């Protein structure tokens, strides 16, 4: 099992951001994690990547416990947060070299991820000179540097124009041929283009967990029905 979540609860004061949620993700799946803004998507992703700790429950990623084996989790997960943190004054290769040093991976891996993410034409530029779409590619390249088995992507296509959307979706789909991908979004077309399965969360609770093929063309209708209250 690539990801296993058991009865995870997270409180912010009196508010339950996550309310005893349970699910698992099999190796090789591309799973869309859907929900309205404020439903708890980012909170769960931060727990799975060890940036936050749960108040109750357990979670494992690649069979490593997120609380007691955080280093092993970090080494086996590639994470692209919603607000992609980049050093805008660094050149693309310079930034990737910096992260390669952090992960202790060979410099040859930099060329591999540049090719994989299509960064070649822009790799000589400073990150601050790149379009939003290419900045997302830099974030994905960084997440892939240490060749993780699981990718966790939080709103990877937010703010992209239609052409950039197609490019990033295609890139994620190709990456998903070899890795488990768990991505959050509220864009139905993105899920239909990329994912095998969807999990819908609303007000901190899972309200749907289905294969996309089982829902047919009714994804948007299901989403509205499950999140209307």
Coordinates of C-alpha atoms in Angstrom, one line a residue:
X1 CA 0.0 0.0 0.0
X2 CA 1.5 3.4 -1.0
X3 CA -0.7 5.5 1.3
X4 CA -2.8 4.3 4.3
X5 CA -4.8 6.7 6.4
X6 CA -6.7 5.4 9.5
X7 CA -9.1 7.5 11.5
X8 CA -7.1 10.7 11.1
X9 CA -8.4 13.8 13.0
X10 CA -7.0 17.3 13.0
X11 CA -8.3 20.1 15.1
X12 CA -7.7 23.8 14.8
X13 CA -9.1 25.0 18.1
X14 CA -12.7 23.8 18.2
X15 CA -12.9 23.2 14.5
X16 CA -12.3 19.7 13.1
X17 CA -10.4 20.2 9.8
X18 CA -10.3 16.4 9.5
X19 CA -12.8 14.2 11.2
X20 CA -11.7 10.6 11.6
X21 CA -11.0 9.9 7.9
X22 CA -9.8 6.5 6.6
X23 CA -8.7 5.4 3.1
X24 CA -5.8 3.8 1.3
X25 CA -4.1 4.3 -2.0
X26 CA -2.6 1.3 -3.9
X27 CA 0.8 1.5 -5.6
X28 CA 0.5 2.9 -9.1
X29 CA -2.8 4.6 -8.7
X30 CA -3.5 8.2 -9.7
X31 CA -6.0 9.5 -7.2
X32 CA -7.8 12.8 -7.3
X33 CA -8.5 14.3 -3.8
X34 CA -11.5 16.6 -4.3
X35 CA -13.4 19.0 -2.1
X36 CA -14.5 22.6 -1.8
X37 CA -12.1 25.2 -0.5
X38 CA -11.6 24.7 3.2
X39 CA -12.7 21.0 3.1
X40 CA -9.4 19.7 4.6
X41 CA -7.4 18.7 1.5
X42 CA -4.2 20.7 2.2
X43 CA -4.3 19.7 5.9
X44 CA -4.3 16.0 5.1
X45 CA -1.5 16.5 2.5
X46 CA 0.6 18.3 5.1
X47 CA 0.1 15.4 7.5
X48 CA 1.1 12.9 4.9
X49 CA 4.3 14.8 4.1
X50 CA 5.1 15.4 7.8
X51 CA 4.6 19.1 7.8
X52 CA 1.7 18.8 10.3
X53 CA 0.9 16.1 12.9
X54 CA -2.5 14.6 13.4
X55 CA -4.3 14.9 16.7
X56 CA -5.7 11.4 16.4
X57 CA -5.2 8.4 14.1
X58 CA -2.3 7.0 12.1
X59 CA -1.0 7.3 8.5
X60 CA 1.7 5.6 6.6
X61 CA 3.4 6.4 3.3
X62 CA 5.4 3.7 1.6
X63 CA 4.9 1.7 4.9
X64 CA 6.6 4.4 6.9
X65 CA 4.7 6.0 9.8
X66 CA 4.3 9.8 9.3
X67 CA 4.8 10.5 13.0
X68 CA 7.5 8.1 14.0
X69 CA 9.4 7.7 10.7
X70 CA 9.2 11.2 9.3
X71 CA 12.7 11.2 7.7
X72 CA 11.9 8.0 5.8
X73 CA 8.6 9.5 4.7
X74 CA 10.3 12.6 3.4
X75 CA 12.9 10.6 1.5
X76 CA 10.3 8.5 -0.3
X77 CA 7.7 11.2 -1.1
X78 CA 7.8 14.0 -3.7
X79 CA 5.7 17.0 -2.6
X80 CA 4.5 20.0 -4.5
X81 CA 2.6 22.3 -2.2
X82 CA -0.2 24.6 -3.3
X83 CA 2.0 27.7 -3.1
X84 CA 5.1 26.4 -4.9
X85 CA 8.0 27.8 -2.8
X86 CA 10.8 28.8 -5.2
X87 CA 13.9 31.0 -5.0
X88 CA 13.2 33.4 -7.8
X89 CA 16.7 34.8 -8.0
X90 CA 18.3 31.4 -8.7
X91 CA 18.7 30.0 -12.2
X92 CA 16.7 26.8 -12.8
X93 CA 19.8 24.5 -12.9
X94 CA 21.2 26.3 -9.8
X95 CA 18.0 25.7 -7.9
X96 CA 17.9 22.0 -8.9
X97 CA 21.6 21.6 -7.9
X98 CA 20.8 23.1 -4.5
X99 CA 18.0 20.6 -4.0
X100 CA 20.1 17.7 -5.3
X101 CA 22.6 18.5 -2.6
X102 CA 19.9 18.4 0.0
X103 CA 18.7 15.0 -1.2
X104 CA 22.2 13.8 -1.8
X105 CA 21.4 12.6 -5.3
X106 CA 24.0 12.7 -8.2
X107 CA 24.1 15.8 -10.4
X108 CA 23.3 13.5 -13.4
X109 CA 19.8 13.2 -12.0
X110 CA 19.3 17.0 -12.7
X111 CA 19.5 16.4 -16.4
X112 CA 17.1 13.5 -16.2
X113 CA 14.4 15.6 -14.4
X114 CA 14.9 18.5 -16.7
X115 CA 14.2 16.3 -19.7
X116 CA 11.3 14.5 -18.0
X117 CA 9.6 17.8 -17.1
X118 CA 10.3 19.6 -20.4
X119 CA 12.4 22.3 -18.7
X120 CA 15.2 22.2 -21.2
X121 CA 14.3 25.3 -23.3
X122 CA 14.0 27.4 -20.1
X123 CA 16.7 25.9 -17.9
X124 CA 19.2 28.7 -18.5
X125 CA 16.8 31.3 -17.1
X126 CA 16.3 32.6 -13.6
X127 CA 13.1 31.2 -12.0
X128 CA 11.7 34.7 -11.6
X129 CA 11.7 35.1 -15.4
X130 CA 9.6 31.9 -16.0
X131 CA 5.9 31.7 -16.7
X132 CA 3.6 30.2 -14.0
X133 CA 3.5 27.0 -16.1
X134 CA 7.3 26.6 -16.1
X135 CA 7.5 27.5 -12.4
X136 CA 5.2 24.5 -11.8
X137 CA 7.5 22.4 -13.9
X138 CA 10.4 23.5 -11.7
X139 CA 8.4 22.4 -8.6
X140 CA 7.6 19.1 -10.2
X141 CA 11.3 18.6 -11.2
X142 CA 12.3 19.3 -7.6
X143 CA 9.7 16.8 -6.3
X144 CA 11.1 14.2 -8.6
X145 CA 14.8 14.7 -8.0
X146 CA 15.2 11.9 -5.4
X147 CA 13.0 9.6 -7.6
X148 CA 10.3 9.1 -5.0
X149 CA 7.7 6.3 -5.2
X150 CA 4.8 8.6 -4.3
X151 CA 4.0 12.1 -5.5
X152 CA 1.7 14.3 -3.5
X153 CA 0.6 17.3 -5.4
X154 CA -1.6 20.1 -3.9
X155 CA -3.5 22.0 -6.6
X156 CA -0.8 21.6 -9.2
X157 CA -2.6 23.5 -12.0
X158 CA -4.0 26.5 -10.1
X159 CA -3.6 29.7 -12.0
X160 CA -2.4 28.2 -15.3
X161 CA -3.7 29.2 -18.7
X162 CA -5.5 26.6 -20.9
X163 CA -2.3 25.6 -22.8
X164 CA -0.3 25.3 -19.6
X165 CA -3.1 23.2 -18.0
X166 CA -2.9 20.7 -20.8
X167 CA 0.9 20.5 -20.6
X168 CA 1.0 20.0 -16.8
X169 CA -1.8 17.4 -16.9
X170 CA 0.0 15.5 -19.6
X171 CA 3.2 15.6 -17.6
X172 CA 1.5 14.4 -14.4
X173 CA -0.2 11.6 -16.4
X174 CA 3.1 10.4 -17.8
X175 CA 4.8 10.5 -14.4
X176 CA 1.9 8.5 -13.0
X177 CA 2.8 5.5 -15.3
X178 CA 5.7 4.7 -12.9
X179 CA 4.6 6.3 -9.6
X180 CA 1.7 6.6 -7.2
X181 CA 0.2 10.1 -7.6
X182 CA -2.2 11.7 -5.0
X183 CA -3.3 15.1 -6.1
X184 CA -5.8 17.6 -4.7
X185 CA -7.9 19.8 -6.9
X186 CA -11.4 21.3 -7.3
X187 CA -11.2 21.2 -11.1
X188 CA -13.4 18.4 -12.5
X189 CA -11.8 18.4 -16.0
X190 CA -8.4 17.9 -14.4
X191 CA -9.6 14.8 -12.6
X192 CA -11.2 13.4 -15.7
X193 CA -8.0 13.9 -17.7
X194 CA -5.6 12.5 -15.1
X195 CA -7.1 10.3 -12.4
X196 CA -8.1 6.6 -12.1
X197 CA -10.0 7.2 -8.8
X198 CA -11.5 10.0 -6.8
X199 CA -11.9 10.7 -3.1
X200 CA -14.3 13.6 -2.2
X201 CA -13.9 15.3 1.2
X202 CA -16.4 17.8 2.6
X203 CA -16.1 19.5 6.0
X204 CA -13.4 17.2 7.0
X205 CA -15.2 13.9 6.2
X206 CA -14.9 11.6 3.2
X207 CA -18.2 11.6 1.4
X208 CA -17.2 9.6 -1.8
X209 CA -14.5 7.1 -2.8
X210 CA -15.0 5.6 -6.2
X211 CA -13.2 4.6 -9.4
X212 CA -13.7 7.3 -12.1
X213 CA -15.0 4.7 -14.5
X214 CA -17.8 3.8 -12.1
X215 CA -19.1 7.4 -12.2
X216 CA -19.2 7.7 -16.0
X217 CA -19.9 11.3 -17.0
X218 CA -21.5 12.2 -13.7
X219 CA -18.5 13.5 -11.8
X220 CA -19.6 17.1 -11.5
X221 CA -23.1 16.0 -10.5
X222 CA -21.7 13.7 -7.8
X223 CA -19.4 16.4 -6.5
X224 CA -22.3 18.9 -6.2
X225 CA -24.5 16.4 -4.5
X226 CA -21.9 15.3 -2.0
X227 CA -20.7 18.8 -1.1
X228 CA -23.8 20.9 -1.2
X229 CA -24.3 21.0 2.6

